[in-house]
XYZ file of C-alpha atoms in Angstrom:
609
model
C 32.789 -47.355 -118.545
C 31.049 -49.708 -120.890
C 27.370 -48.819 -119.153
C 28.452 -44.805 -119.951
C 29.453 -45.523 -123.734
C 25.936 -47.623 -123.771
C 24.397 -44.613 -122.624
C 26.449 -41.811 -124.906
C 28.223 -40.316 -122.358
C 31.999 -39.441 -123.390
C 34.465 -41.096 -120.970
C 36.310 -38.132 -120.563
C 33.554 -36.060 -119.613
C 32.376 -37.953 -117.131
C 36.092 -38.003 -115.228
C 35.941 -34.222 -115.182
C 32.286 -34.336 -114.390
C 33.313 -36.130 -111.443
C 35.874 -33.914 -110.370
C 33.561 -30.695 -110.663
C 30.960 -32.562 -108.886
C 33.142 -33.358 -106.246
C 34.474 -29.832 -106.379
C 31.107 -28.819 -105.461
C 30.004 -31.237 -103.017
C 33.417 -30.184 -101.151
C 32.966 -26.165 -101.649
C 29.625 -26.291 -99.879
C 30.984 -27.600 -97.047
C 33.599 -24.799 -97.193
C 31.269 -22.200 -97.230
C 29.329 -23.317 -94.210
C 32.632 -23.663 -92.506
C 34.039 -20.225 -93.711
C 30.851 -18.775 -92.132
C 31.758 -20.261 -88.770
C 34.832 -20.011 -88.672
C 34.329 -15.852 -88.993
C 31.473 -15.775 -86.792
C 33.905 -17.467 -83.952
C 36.477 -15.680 -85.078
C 35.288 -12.520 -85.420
C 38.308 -10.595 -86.464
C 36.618 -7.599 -87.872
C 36.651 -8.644 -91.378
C 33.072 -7.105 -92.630
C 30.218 -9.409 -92.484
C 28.466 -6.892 -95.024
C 29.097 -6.936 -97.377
C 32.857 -8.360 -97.782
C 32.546 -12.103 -96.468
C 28.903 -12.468 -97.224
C 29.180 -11.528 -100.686
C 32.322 -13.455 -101.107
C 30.392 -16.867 -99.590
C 27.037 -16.375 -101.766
C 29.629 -15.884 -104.983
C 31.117 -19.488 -103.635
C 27.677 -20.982 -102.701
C 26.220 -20.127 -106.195
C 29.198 -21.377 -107.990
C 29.574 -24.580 -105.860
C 25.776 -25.439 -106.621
C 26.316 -25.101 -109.902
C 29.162 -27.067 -110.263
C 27.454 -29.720 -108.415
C 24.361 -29.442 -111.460
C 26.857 -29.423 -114.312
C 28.730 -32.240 -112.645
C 26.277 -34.266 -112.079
C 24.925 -33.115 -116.323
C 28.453 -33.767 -117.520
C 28.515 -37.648 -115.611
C 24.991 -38.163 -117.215
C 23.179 -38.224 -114.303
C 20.877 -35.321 -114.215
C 18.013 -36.638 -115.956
C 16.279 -40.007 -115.331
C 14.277 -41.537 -117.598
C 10.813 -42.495 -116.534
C 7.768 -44.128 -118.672
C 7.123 -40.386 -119.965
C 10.472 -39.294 -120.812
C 13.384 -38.148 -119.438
C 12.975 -35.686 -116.731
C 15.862 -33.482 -114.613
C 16.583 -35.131 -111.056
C 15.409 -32.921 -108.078
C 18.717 -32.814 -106.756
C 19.980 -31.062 -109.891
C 16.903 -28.739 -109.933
C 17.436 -28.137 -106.406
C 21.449 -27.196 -106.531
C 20.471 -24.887 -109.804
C 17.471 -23.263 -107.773
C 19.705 -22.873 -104.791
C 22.240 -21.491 -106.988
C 20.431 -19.091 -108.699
C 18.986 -17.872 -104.900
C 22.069 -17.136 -104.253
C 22.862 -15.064 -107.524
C 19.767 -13.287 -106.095
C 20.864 -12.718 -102.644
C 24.159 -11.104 -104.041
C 21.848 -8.379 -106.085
C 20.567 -8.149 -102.936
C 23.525 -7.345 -101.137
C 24.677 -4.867 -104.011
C 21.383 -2.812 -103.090
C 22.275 -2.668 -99.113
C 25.702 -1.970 -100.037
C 24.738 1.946 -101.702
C 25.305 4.549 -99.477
C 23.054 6.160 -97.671
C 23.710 9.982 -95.441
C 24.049 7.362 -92.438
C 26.856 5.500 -93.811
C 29.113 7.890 -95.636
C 30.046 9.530 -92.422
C 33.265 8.549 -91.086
C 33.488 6.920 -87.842
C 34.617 10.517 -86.293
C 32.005 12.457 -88.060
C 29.101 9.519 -86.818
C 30.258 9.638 -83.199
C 29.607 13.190 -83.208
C 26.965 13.299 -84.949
C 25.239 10.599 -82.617
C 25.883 11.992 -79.319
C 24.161 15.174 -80.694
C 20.950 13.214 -82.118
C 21.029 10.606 -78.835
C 20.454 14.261 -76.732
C 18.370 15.766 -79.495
C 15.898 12.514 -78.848
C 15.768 12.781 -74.584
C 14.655 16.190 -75.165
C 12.043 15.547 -77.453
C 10.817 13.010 -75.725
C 10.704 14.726 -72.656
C 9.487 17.794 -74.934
C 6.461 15.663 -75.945
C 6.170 14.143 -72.211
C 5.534 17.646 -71.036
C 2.924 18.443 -73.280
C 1.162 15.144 -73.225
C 1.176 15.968 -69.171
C 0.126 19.033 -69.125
C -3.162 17.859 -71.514
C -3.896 15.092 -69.329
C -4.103 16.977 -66.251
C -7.409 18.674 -68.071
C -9.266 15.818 -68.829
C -12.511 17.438 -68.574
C -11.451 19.255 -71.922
C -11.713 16.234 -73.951
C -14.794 14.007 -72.302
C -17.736 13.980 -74.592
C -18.008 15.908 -77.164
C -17.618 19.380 -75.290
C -16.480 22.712 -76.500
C -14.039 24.851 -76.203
C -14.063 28.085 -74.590
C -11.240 30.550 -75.858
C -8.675 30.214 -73.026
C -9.026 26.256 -73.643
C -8.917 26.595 -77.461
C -5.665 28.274 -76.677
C -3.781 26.025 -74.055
C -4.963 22.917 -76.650
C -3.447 24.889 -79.844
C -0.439 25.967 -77.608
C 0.495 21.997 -76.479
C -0.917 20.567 -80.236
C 1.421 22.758 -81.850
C 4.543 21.687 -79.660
C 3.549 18.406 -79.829
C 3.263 18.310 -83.564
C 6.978 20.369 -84.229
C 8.253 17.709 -81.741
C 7.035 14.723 -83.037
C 7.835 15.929 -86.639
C 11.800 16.349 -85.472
C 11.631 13.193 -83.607
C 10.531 11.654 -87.158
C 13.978 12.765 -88.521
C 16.171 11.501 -86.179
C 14.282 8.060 -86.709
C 14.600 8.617 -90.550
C 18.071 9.782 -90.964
C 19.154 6.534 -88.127
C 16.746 3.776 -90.350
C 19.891 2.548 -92.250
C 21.071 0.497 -89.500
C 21.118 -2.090 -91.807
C 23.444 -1.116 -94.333
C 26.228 -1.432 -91.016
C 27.783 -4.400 -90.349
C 27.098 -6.178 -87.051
C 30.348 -8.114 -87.021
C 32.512 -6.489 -84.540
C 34.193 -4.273 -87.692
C 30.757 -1.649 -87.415
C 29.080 -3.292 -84.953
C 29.214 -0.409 -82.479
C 27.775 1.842 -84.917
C 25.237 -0.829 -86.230
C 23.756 -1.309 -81.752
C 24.062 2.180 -81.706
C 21.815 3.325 -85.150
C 19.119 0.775 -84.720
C 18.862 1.868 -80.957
C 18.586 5.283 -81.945
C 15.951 4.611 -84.214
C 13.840 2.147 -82.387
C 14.094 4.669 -79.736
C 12.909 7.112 -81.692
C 10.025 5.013 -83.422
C 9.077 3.604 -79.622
C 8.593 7.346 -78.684
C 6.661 8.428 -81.541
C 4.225 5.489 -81.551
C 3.725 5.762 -77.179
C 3.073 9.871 -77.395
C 1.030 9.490 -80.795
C -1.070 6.690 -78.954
C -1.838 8.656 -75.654
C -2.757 11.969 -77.930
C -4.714 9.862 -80.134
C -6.838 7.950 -76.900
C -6.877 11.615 -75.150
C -7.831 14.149 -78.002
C -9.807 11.515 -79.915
C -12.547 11.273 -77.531
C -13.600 14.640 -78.292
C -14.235 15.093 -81.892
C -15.108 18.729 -81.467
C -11.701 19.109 -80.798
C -10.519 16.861 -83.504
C -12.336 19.305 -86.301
C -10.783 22.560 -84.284
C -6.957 20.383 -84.476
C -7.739 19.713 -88.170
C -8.544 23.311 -89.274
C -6.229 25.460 -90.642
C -3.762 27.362 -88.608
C -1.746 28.960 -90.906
C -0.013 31.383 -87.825
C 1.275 28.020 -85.997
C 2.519 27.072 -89.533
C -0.159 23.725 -89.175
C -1.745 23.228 -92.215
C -5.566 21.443 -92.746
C -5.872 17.953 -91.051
C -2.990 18.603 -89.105
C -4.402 15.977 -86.370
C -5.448 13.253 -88.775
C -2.347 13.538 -90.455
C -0.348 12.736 -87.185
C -2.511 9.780 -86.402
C -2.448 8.257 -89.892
C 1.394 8.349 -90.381
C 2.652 7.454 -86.761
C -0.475 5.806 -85.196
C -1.408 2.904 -87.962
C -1.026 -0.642 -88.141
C 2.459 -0.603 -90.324
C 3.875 1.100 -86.868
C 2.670 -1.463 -84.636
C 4.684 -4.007 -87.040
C 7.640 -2.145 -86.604
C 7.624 -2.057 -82.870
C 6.952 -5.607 -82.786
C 9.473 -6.487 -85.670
C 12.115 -4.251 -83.690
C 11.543 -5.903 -80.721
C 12.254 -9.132 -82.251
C 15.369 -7.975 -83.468
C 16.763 -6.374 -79.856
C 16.195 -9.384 -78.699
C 18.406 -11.171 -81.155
C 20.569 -8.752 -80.512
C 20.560 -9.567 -77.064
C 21.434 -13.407 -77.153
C 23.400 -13.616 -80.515
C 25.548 -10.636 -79.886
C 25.468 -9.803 -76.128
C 24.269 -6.683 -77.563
C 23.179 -5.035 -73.831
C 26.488 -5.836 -72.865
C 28.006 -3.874 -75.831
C 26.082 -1.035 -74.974
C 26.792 -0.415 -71.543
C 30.380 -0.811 -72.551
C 30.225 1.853 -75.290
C 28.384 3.911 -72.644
C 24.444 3.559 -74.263
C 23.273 1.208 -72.003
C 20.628 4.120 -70.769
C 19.458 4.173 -74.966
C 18.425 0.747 -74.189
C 16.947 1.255 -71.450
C 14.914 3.660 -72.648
C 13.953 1.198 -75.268
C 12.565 -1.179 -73.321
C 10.778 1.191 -71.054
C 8.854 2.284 -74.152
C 8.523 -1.425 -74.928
C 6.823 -1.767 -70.952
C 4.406 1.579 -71.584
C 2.989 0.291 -75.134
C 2.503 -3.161 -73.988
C 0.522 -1.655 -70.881
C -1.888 -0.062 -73.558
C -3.196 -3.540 -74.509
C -2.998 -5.113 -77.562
C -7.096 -5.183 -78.000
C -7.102 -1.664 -77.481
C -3.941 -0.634 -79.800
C -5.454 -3.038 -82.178
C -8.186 -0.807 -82.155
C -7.211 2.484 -82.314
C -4.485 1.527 -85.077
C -7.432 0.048 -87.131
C -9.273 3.141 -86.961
C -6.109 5.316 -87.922
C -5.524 3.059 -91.116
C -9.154 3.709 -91.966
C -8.211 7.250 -92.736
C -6.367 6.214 -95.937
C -10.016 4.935 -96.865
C -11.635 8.152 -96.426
C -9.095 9.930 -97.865
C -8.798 7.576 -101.173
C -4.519 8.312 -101.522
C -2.073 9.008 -99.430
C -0.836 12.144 -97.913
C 2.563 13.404 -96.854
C 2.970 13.656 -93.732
C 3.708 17.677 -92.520
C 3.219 18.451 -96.358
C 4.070 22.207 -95.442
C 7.608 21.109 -93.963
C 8.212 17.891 -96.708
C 10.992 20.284 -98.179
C 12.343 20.993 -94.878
C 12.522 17.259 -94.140
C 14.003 16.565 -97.903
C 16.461 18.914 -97.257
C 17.538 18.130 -93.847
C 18.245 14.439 -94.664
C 20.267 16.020 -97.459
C 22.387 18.318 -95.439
C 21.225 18.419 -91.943
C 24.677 16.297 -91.301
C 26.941 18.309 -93.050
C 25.921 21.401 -90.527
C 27.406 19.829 -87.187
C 29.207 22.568 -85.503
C 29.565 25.043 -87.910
C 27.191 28.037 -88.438
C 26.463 30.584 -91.679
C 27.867 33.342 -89.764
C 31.698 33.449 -89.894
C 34.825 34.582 -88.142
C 34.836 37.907 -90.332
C 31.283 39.123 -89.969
C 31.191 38.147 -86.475
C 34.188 40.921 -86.127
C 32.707 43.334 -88.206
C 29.301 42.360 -86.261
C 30.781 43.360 -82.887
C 32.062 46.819 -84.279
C 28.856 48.056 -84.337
C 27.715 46.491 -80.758
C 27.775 47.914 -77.162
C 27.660 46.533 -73.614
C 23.777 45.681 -72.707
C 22.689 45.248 -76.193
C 19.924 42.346 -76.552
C 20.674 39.633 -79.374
C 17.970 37.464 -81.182
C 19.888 34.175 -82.343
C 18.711 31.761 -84.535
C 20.693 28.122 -85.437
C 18.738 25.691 -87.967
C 18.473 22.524 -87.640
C 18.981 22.992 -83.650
C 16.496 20.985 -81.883
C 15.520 24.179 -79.167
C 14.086 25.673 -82.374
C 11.404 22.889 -81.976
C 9.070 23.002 -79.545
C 9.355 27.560 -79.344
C 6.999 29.269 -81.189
C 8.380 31.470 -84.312
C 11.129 32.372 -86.268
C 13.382 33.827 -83.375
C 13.927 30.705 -81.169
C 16.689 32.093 -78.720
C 17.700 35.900 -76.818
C 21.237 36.463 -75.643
C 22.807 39.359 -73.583
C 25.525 40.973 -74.883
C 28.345 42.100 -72.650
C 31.492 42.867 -74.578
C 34.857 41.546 -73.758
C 36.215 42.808 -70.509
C 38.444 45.767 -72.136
C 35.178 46.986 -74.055
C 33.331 46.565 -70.760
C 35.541 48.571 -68.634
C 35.891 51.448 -71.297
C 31.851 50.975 -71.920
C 30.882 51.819 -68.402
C 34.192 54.105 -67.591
C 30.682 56.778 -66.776
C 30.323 59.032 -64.376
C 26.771 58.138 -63.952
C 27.753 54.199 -63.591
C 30.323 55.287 -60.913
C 28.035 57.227 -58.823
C 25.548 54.258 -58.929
C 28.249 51.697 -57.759
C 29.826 54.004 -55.239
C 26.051 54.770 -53.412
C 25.918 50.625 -53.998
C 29.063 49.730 -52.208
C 30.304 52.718 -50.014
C 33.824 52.943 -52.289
C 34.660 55.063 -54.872
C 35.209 52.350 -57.251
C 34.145 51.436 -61.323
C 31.985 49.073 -62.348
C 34.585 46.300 -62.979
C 36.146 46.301 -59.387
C 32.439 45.906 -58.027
C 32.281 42.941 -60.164
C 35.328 41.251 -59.120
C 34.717 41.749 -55.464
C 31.000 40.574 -55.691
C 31.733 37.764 -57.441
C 35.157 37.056 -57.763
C 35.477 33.836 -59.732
C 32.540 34.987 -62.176
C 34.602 37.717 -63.435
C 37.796 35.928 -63.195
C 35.739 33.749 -65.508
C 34.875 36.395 -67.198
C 38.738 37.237 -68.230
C 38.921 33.689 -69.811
C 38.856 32.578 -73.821
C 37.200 29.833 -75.326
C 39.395 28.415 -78.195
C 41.204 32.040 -78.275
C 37.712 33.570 -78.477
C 37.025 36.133 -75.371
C 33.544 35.968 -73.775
C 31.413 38.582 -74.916
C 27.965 37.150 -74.090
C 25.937 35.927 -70.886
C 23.182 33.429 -72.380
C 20.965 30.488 -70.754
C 21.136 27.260 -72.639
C 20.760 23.625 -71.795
C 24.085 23.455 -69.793
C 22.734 26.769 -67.347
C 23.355 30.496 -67.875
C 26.951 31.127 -68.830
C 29.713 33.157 -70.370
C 29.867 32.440 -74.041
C 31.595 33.416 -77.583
C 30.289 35.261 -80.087
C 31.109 31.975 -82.320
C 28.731 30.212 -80.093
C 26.176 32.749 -79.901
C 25.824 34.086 -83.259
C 24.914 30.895 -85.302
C 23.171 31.310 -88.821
C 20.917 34.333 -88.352
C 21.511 37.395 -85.797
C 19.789 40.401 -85.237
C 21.142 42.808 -82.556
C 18.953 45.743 -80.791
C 19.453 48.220 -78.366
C 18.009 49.541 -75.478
C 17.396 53.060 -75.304
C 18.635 53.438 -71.737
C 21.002 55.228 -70.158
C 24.667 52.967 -69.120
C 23.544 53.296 -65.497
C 20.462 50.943 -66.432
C 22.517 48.772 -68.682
C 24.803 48.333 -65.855
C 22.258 47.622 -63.723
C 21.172 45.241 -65.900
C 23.830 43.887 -66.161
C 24.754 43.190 -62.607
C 21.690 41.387 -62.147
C 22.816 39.070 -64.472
C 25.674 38.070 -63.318
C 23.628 37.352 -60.062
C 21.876 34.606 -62.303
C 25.506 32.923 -63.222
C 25.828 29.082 -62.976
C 21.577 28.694 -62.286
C 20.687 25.838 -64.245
C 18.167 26.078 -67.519
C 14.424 26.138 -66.970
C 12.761 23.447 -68.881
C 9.479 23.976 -67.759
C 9.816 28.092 -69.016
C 8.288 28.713 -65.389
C 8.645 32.644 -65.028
C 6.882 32.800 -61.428
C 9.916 31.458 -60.234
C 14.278 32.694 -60.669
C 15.932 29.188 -59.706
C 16.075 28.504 -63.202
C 16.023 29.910 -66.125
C 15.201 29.937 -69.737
C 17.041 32.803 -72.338
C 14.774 35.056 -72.572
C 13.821 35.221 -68.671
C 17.367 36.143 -68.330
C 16.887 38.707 -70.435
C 13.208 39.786 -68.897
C 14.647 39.856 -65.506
C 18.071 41.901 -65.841
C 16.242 44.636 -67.486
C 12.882 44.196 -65.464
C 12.298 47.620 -63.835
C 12.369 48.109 -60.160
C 13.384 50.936 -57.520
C 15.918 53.149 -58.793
C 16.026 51.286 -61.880
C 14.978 51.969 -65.254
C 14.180 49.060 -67.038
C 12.097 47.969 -70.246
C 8.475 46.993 -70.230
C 9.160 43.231 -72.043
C 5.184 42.405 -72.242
C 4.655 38.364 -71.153
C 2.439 36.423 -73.123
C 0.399 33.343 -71.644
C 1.199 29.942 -73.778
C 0.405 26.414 -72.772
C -1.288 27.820 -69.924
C 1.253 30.129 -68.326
C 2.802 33.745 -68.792
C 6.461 33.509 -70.835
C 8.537 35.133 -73.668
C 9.667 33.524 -76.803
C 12.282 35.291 -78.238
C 10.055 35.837 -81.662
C 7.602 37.872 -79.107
C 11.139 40.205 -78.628
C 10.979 41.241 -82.041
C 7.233 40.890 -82.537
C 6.960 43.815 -79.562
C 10.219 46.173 -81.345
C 8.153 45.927 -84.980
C 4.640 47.000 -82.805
C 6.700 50.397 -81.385
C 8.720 50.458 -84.601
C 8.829 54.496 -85.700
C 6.972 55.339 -82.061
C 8.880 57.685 -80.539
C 8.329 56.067 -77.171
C 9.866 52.934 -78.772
C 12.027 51.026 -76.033
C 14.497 49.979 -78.383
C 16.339 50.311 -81.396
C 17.836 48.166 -84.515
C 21.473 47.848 -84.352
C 22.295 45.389 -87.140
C 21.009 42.288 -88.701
C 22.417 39.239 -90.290
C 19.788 37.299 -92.515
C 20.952 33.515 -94.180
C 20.114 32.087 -97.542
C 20.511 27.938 -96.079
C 20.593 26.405 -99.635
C 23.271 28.704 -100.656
C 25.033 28.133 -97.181
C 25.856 31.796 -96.870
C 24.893 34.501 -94.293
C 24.400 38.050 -95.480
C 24.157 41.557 -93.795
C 20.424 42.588 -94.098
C 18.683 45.709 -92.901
C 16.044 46.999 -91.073
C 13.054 46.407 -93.121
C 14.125 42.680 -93.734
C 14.272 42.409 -89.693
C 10.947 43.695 -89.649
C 9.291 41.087 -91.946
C 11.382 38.035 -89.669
C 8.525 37.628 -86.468
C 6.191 36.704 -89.316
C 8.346 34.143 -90.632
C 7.701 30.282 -89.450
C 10.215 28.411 -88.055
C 10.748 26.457 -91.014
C 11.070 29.027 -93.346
C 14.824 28.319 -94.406
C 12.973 25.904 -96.342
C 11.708 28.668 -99.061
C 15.153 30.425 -99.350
């Protein structure tokens, strides 16, 4: 006591500076075994931000008890020949301290919200076994086209030219490629907020399951941009044609350099390798593989690491290389462009809202009622759902054609004909309708056909990813609809119609192969229940070559009714139409000279609405 009133130091304040100090020296302690104690634990309290906000709060005040402890005792300066100067110890609790003051801002700027994390855990389970299917098929979407260039490699050796057919095929896979890769890039945007879950086991499934989805994503983007990069780059003829403007494939001016500058450069090789690091850790700290395979995503990582195997086999040398050179655009360029800059509103507004649209469409309950008032048996439907990920990788506004049936009382009254009877009675050898055919033909399809779907009857026969089936007009209508008719007589229609229930249950066509009926894409169904044949009238639906081989997009459907439209030869006829305004989130009836305009729209035109 004597040596403290020698040195001015108030009794009293140095017995509570000894208490605080010892208050800190014992809450640090605490802290450390807090931490451990939750991490062994781990009884789902939040990690993020609840216990490690709570433990930086503790930390900072527990250094800075120790500092004032140690001020209030008189011991946190020392006096040397130049002075008195602070001891390290106190400038290293109040530095400490003060990092942790920081950390806490830190943690108030992961804690805002983000799309990602303001779904609820319902809402992001649905919403991630769509996007987890929505990336396998563009990745197999861009695997196709990457393929079906490499097979050609004589296009790109040298600096050779294209002929016209060759121009075509390369504009036909480019343009694929570059709507694939530019949905691909949402997924991996909208999933980038891993972060902001917490891995301790209270959002730790959703935390595995985001950064997976977006690694994924990212792996998939950098592997395809690397092989079309190597492949296209050697040719720079083909480079310049890629880079001009192609303002009918909705690909603006240095469409090619663009792609390799924003998924090809050096700041994506640091993200595969930093992501890498960090499935690791998730590996060994949080058995992370095992946790996938239990939530039934251990194929997602998988795929991860199978990306991780094909980028490593490009050779760090050579992806050093080629990631240098993409970089280098940035130089030429002098500032930065966006990426897709004619589709940067589409991408604003899909990380807006693209969420908010799962499994509900523009077109409701009502005008799909009033919708099928005005429809018959046979007519052909043009469909149209945004933000679907089939829209991708089609050509046009009109991404999908449906056949329209009726429900099996307006079927049976539709084709109650005389001219229908005749056909199926020369067909089967009895004097029975068109219905009873059905039923003894194929029994369980039209016992199928009798069934509902959430009270809804089946009205349509369509081809989508899960085969060609029976479906609702609830499924089939989706934001935008436009409904035409053949001009045929009901004996074709039924005819038609019969041949597509022969192509019930046969699973979808991803390769859009028309040469062969095992499997089928929409419009092929279409194409081949009203293809003409003997004794059967039918519609001349014109093919047109893309990617190197004879299809129909459903935008070529109402490209070839606005090319006879007023012809009095023309094959069909406009029924109704139902247009959308997407940022109003309403559908609207439209008319006949609005359908016209729609096979010039792109596919991202919801954007300008």
């Amino acid at each position: 006591m004597p040596q403290l009133e020698a040195a001015g130091v108030d009794p009293r304040h140095a017995k509570i500076g000894r208490v605080v100090h010892r208050l800190g020296v014992w809450g640090l302690p605490a802290c450390v075994g807090a931490a451990l104690g939750f991490y062994l634990a781990d009884r789902g309290t939040p990690w993020l931000p609840s216990m490690l906000a709570l433990l930086l709060i503790l930390g900072a005040l527990s250094l800075l008890a120790i500092a004032s402890g140690r001020a209030l005792q008189g011991r946190a300066f020392r006096r040397t020949p130049e002075g008195r100067v602070v001891r390290r110890r106190v400038l290293v609790a109040t530095g400490l301290a003060f990092a942790a003051g920081f950390g806490r801002l830190v943690l108030i700027w992961v804690e805002q919200p983000s799309p990602l994390t303001e779904l609820s855990r319902d809402d992001f389970d649905e919403t991630f076994i769509l996007d987890s299917k929505n990336y396998s098929e563009l990745d197999a979407g861009l695997e196709h086209y990457l393929v079906l260039l490499e097979a050609r490699p004589e296009l790109f050796a040298a600096d050779a030219l294209l002929g016209p057919d060759d121009e075509r095929l390369v504009l036909d896979a480019w343009e694929a490629i570059y709507a694939y890769s530019f949905a691909l890039d949402q997924i991996r945007v909208f999933y980038e907020d891993w972060y902001r879950f917490d891995p301790s086991r209270a959002q730790r499934s959703q935390h595995l399951r985001s950064f997976l989805l977006t690694f994924a994503a990212e792996l998939a983007l950098y592997e395809k941009a690397t092989r079309v990069v190597t492949l296209l780059g050697n040719n720079r003829n083909v480079v310049k044609y890629l880079d001009g403007q192609h303002t009918e494939r909705g690909l603006g001016e240095s469409s090619f350099s663009n792609f390799r500058q924003e998924l090809q450069g050096a700041r994506d090789a640091t993200r595969v390798i930093a992501g890498k690091q960090y499935l690791r850790w998730l590996e060994q700290a949080m058995k992370g593989r095992a946790e996938a395979r239990a939530i039934g995503y251990a194929w997602l990582w998988d795929r991860v690491e199978r990306h991780l195997i094909l980028i490593e086999g490009f050779g760090v040398l050579a992806a050093g290389t080629k990631t240098i050179g993409s970089d280098a655009e940035l130089l030429k360029r002098g500032f930065r462009r966006a990426w897709y800059p004619a589709q940067k509103g589409v991408a604003e507004w899909m990380g807006d809202t693209r969420v908010r649209r799962i499994n509900w469409y523009l077109i409701n309950e009502q005008m799909q009622a009033e919708l099928v008032e005005h429809l018959e048996p046979g007519d052909i439907l043009l469909s149209r759902k945004n933000w679907y990920v089939s829209n991708v990788g089609l050509p046009g506004f009109w991404p999908h054609a449906v056949l329209y049936i009726g429900d099996p009382e307006q079927f049976t009254a539709y084709f109650d004909d005389p001219g229908v009877r005749a056909w199926v009675r020369e067909h089967s050898g009895e004097d029975i309708d068109l219905p009873t055919y059905l039923s003894h033909r194929w029994p369980s399809r039209w016992l199928r056909f009798g069934f509902r779907d959430h009270g809804q009857p089946y009205r349509v026969i369509e081809a989508i990813s899960e085969g060609v089936v029976f479906n609702t007009m609830a499924h089939a209508s989706g934001d935008y609809l436009a409904a035409l008719r053949p001009r045929l007589s009901k004996k074709a229609k039924a005819q038609a119609i019969v041949d597509a229930f022969s192509m019930l249950d046969r699973p979808y066509d991803f390769d859009f192969d028309f040469a062969t009926d095992n499997a089928l894409v929409c419009t092929e169904l279409v194409w081949r229940a009203y293809r003409p044949a003997a004794d059967k009238h039918g519609l001349d639906l014109r093919l047109v070559e893309l990617a190197g081989r004879p299809t129909l997009p459903a935008n070529e459907l109402a490209k070839q009714f606005v090319a006879e439209h007023a012809n009095p030869n023309a094959q069909l006829e406009f029924v109704y139409f139902i247009d959308a305004v997407e940022h109003q989130q309403a559908a609207v009836v439209s008319d006949e000279a609005a359908f016209l305009l729609t096979p010039g729209r792109t596919k991202w035109d919801y954007r300008k609405q």
